């Protein structure tokens, strides 16, 4: 009788240990999803949002509202750089570093070119042409690259979520 119950007890202990191991693996998988990709997703969303606000500031200056436009540009330039720094410090996926470095390079060009549009001493037509010929294409490239990194990280999160679900399903 003791041998029979001892055997059952051993089986229950082994199953319990295996279950605890699987739960720990599942917890680790969920943690990886959040740690590795979430920061990059937030950074890319911030970059896109601040870039949009900078563009609004530039358009404000074209419309003659120089003070409010300059304030938007300055405030959001700082925020963009902070988001870019966060992204560069959280590179996890293949191809991500190249896109982030390209954003860094293009943003440098973008910030140097802003004065072509915001300098009120220049004729309106020249400022308008500089916006459409120089700033707008840079804006679109930066935004597209940031969106690409965001999509890469969201896909990675989705894939990790699917792996976590498969691991959870195998626990049953």
Short mmCIF file of C-alpha atoms in Angstrom, two decimals:
data_model
loop_
_atom_site.label_atom_id
_atom_site.label_comp_id
_atom_site.label_asym_id
_atom_site.label_seq_id
_atom_site.Cartn_x
_atom_site.Cartn_y
_atom_site.Cartn_z
CA UNK A 1 0.00 0.00 0.00
CA UNK A 2 2.81 2.42 0.95
CA UNK A 3 4.70 1.49 -2.22
CA UNK A 4 1.62 2.19 -4.37
CA UNK A 5 0.96 5.56 -2.78
CA UNK A 6 4.67 6.38 -2.88
CA UNK A 7 4.72 5.76 -6.63
CA UNK A 8 1.65 7.99 -7.13
CA UNK A 9 3.23 10.69 -4.97
CA UNK A 10 6.40 10.56 -7.10
CA UNK A 11 4.34 10.92 -10.28
CA UNK A 12 2.44 13.93 -8.85
CA UNK A 13 5.73 15.58 -7.78
CA UNK A 14 7.27 15.06 -11.25
CA UNK A 15 4.17 16.46 -12.98
CA UNK A 16 4.15 19.42 -10.59
CA UNK A 17 7.81 20.16 -11.28
CA UNK A 18 7.29 19.94 -15.05
CA UNK A 19 4.27 22.24 -14.83
CA UNK A 20 6.21 24.78 -12.76
CA UNK A 21 9.04 24.65 -15.30
CA UNK A 22 6.61 25.31 -18.18
CA UNK A 23 4.98 28.20 -16.33
CA UNK A 24 8.41 29.72 -15.71
CA UNK A 25 9.26 29.37 -19.45
CA UNK A 26 5.94 31.00 -20.34
CA UNK A 27 6.61 33.90 -17.97
CA UNK A 28 10.05 34.36 -19.50
CA UNK A 29 8.59 34.34 -23.03
CA UNK A 30 6.08 37.07 -22.13
CA UNK A 31 8.84 39.10 -20.46
CA UNK A 32 10.95 38.88 -23.61
CA UNK A 33 8.04 40.19 -25.69
CA UNK A 34 7.80 43.30 -23.57
CA UNK A 35 11.46 43.99 -22.92
CA UNK A 36 12.87 43.50 -26.39
CA UNK A 37 10.35 45.24 -28.57
CA UNK A 38 8.08 47.47 -26.55
CA UNK A 39 10.67 50.20 -26.03
CA UNK A 40 11.39 50.34 -29.76
CA UNK A 41 7.70 50.53 -30.62
CA UNK A 42 7.20 53.43 -28.21
CA UNK A 43 10.35 55.19 -29.45
CA UNK A 44 9.24 54.91 -33.09
CA UNK A 45 5.76 56.16 -32.29
CA UNK A 46 7.31 59.09 -30.44
CA UNK A 47 9.62 59.83 -33.38
CA UNK A 48 6.72 59.84 -35.82
CA UNK A 49 4.58 62.04 -33.57
CA UNK A 50 7.30 64.59 -32.81
CA UNK A 51 8.30 64.73 -36.48
CA UNK A 52 4.67 65.53 -37.36
CA UNK A 53 4.67 68.32 -34.79
CA UNK A 54 7.94 69.70 -36.12
CA UNK A 55 6.41 69.73 -39.58
CA UNK A 56 3.42 71.62 -38.18
CA UNK A 57 5.81 74.14 -36.65
CA UNK A 58 7.53 74.60 -40.00
CA UNK A 59 4.16 75.15 -41.67
CA UNK A 60 3.26 77.66 -38.94
CA UNK A 61 6.34 79.68 -39.86
CA UNK A 62 5.40 79.55 -43.53
CA UNK A 63 1.98 80.90 -42.57
CA UNK A 64 3.61 83.78 -40.70
CA UNK A 65 3.28 82.51 -37.14
CA UNK A 66 7.02 82.42 -36.45
CA UNK A 67 7.01 82.34 -32.65
CA UNK A 68 4.61 79.45 -32.24
CA UNK A 69 6.25 77.60 -35.12
CA UNK A 70 9.74 78.00 -33.65
CA UNK A 71 8.50 76.83 -30.24
CA UNK A 72 6.98 73.68 -31.78
CA UNK A 73 10.13 72.98 -33.75
CA UNK A 74 12.48 73.43 -30.79
CA UNK A 75 10.37 71.46 -28.32
CA UNK A 76 9.84 68.55 -30.65
CA UNK A 77 13.42 68.44 -31.91
CA UNK A 78 14.48 67.67 -28.33
CA UNK A 79 11.77 65.02 -27.98
CA UNK A 80 12.69 63.45 -31.34
CA UNK A 81 16.34 63.18 -30.34
CA UNK A 82 15.37 61.56 -27.03
CA UNK A 83 13.19 59.01 -28.83
CA UNK A 84 15.95 58.31 -31.37
CA UNK A 85 18.46 57.83 -28.55
CA UNK A 86 16.05 55.40 -26.89
CA UNK A 87 15.69 53.46 -30.15
CA UNK A 88 19.44 53.35 -30.77
CA UNK A 89 19.91 51.99 -27.25
CA UNK A 90 17.37 49.22 -27.77
CA UNK A 91 18.37 47.59 -31.06
CA UNK A 92 17.25 43.95 -30.99
CA UNK A 93 16.32 42.89 -34.52
CA UNK A 94 18.34 42.28 -37.68
CA UNK A 95 18.22 45.31 -39.95
CA UNK A 96 17.02 47.60 -37.17
CA UNK A 97 20.38 49.27 -36.58
CA UNK A 98 20.74 50.22 -40.25
CA UNK A 99 17.31 51.84 -40.32
CA UNK A 100 17.91 53.67 -37.03
CA UNK A 101 21.28 55.00 -38.23
CA UNK A 102 19.65 56.14 -41.48
CA UNK A 103 17.01 58.00 -39.46
CA UNK A 104 19.80 59.63 -37.44
CA UNK A 105 21.56 60.75 -40.64
CA UNK A 106 18.38 62.01 -42.32
CA UNK A 107 17.26 63.83 -39.19
CA UNK A 108 20.57 65.68 -39.15
CA UNK A 109 19.93 66.80 -42.72
CA UNK A 110 16.34 67.67 -41.83
CA UNK A 111 17.29 69.88 -38.88
CA UNK A 112 19.96 71.66 -40.94
CA UNK A 113 17.44 72.34 -43.70
CA UNK A 114 14.74 73.75 -41.42
CA UNK A 115 16.27 77.22 -41.54
CA UNK A 116 15.75 77.29 -45.32
CA UNK A 117 12.03 77.42 -44.62
CA UNK A 118 11.84 79.22 -41.28
CA UNK A 119 14.16 82.13 -42.12
CA UNK A 120 11.68 84.98 -42.51
CA UNK A 121 14.28 87.14 -44.29
CA UNK A 122 14.11 84.81 -47.30
CA UNK A 123 11.39 85.36 -49.92
CA UNK A 124 8.21 83.34 -49.38
CA UNK A 125 8.54 81.58 -52.74
CA UNK A 126 12.08 80.38 -51.93
CA UNK A 127 10.94 79.17 -48.51
CA UNK A 128 7.95 77.40 -50.03
CA UNK A 129 10.12 75.70 -52.65
CA UNK A 130 12.66 74.65 -49.99
CA UNK A 131 9.86 73.03 -48.00
CA UNK A 132 8.55 70.97 -50.89
CA UNK A 133 11.91 70.19 -52.50
CA UNK A 134 13.98 69.47 -49.38
CA UNK A 135 12.10 69.18 -46.09
CA UNK A 136 9.03 67.27 -47.20
CA UNK A 137 11.01 64.43 -48.87
CA UNK A 138 13.26 64.14 -45.79
CA UNK A 139 10.19 64.17 -43.54
CA UNK A 140 8.60 61.36 -45.56
CA UNK A 141 11.78 59.24 -45.58
CA UNK A 142 12.28 59.58 -41.82
CA UNK A 143 8.65 58.80 -41.11
CA UNK A 144 8.72 55.76 -43.42
CA UNK A 145 11.89 54.41 -41.78
CA UNK A 146 10.48 54.91 -38.27
CA UNK A 147 7.29 53.17 -39.34
CA UNK A 148 9.36 50.30 -40.77
CA UNK A 149 11.17 49.80 -37.45
CA UNK A 150 7.84 49.98 -35.63
CA UNK A 151 6.35 47.29 -37.90
CA UNK A 152 9.45 45.08 -37.47
CA UNK A 153 9.12 45.25 -33.69
CA UNK A 154 5.37 44.72 -33.72
CA UNK A 155 5.84 41.63 -35.88
CA UNK A 156 8.51 40.36 -33.49
CA UNK A 157 6.12 40.93 -30.58
CA UNK A 158 3.37 39.10 -32.43
CA UNK A 159 5.69 36.18 -33.24
CA UNK A 160 6.83 35.99 -29.61
CA UNK A 161 3.20 36.11 -28.50
CA UNK A 162 2.38 33.21 -30.81
CA UNK A 163 5.33 31.25 -29.37
CA UNK A 164 4.12 31.99 -25.83
CA UNK A 165 0.62 30.83 -26.73
CA UNK A 166 1.99 27.62 -28.26
CA UNK A 167 4.04 27.02 -25.12
CA UNK A 168 0.98 27.63 -22.95
CA UNK A 169 -1.08 25.26 -25.10
CA UNK A 170 1.56 22.56 -24.74
CA UNK A 171 1.26 22.84 -20.95
CA UNK A 172 -2.29 21.43 -21.00
#
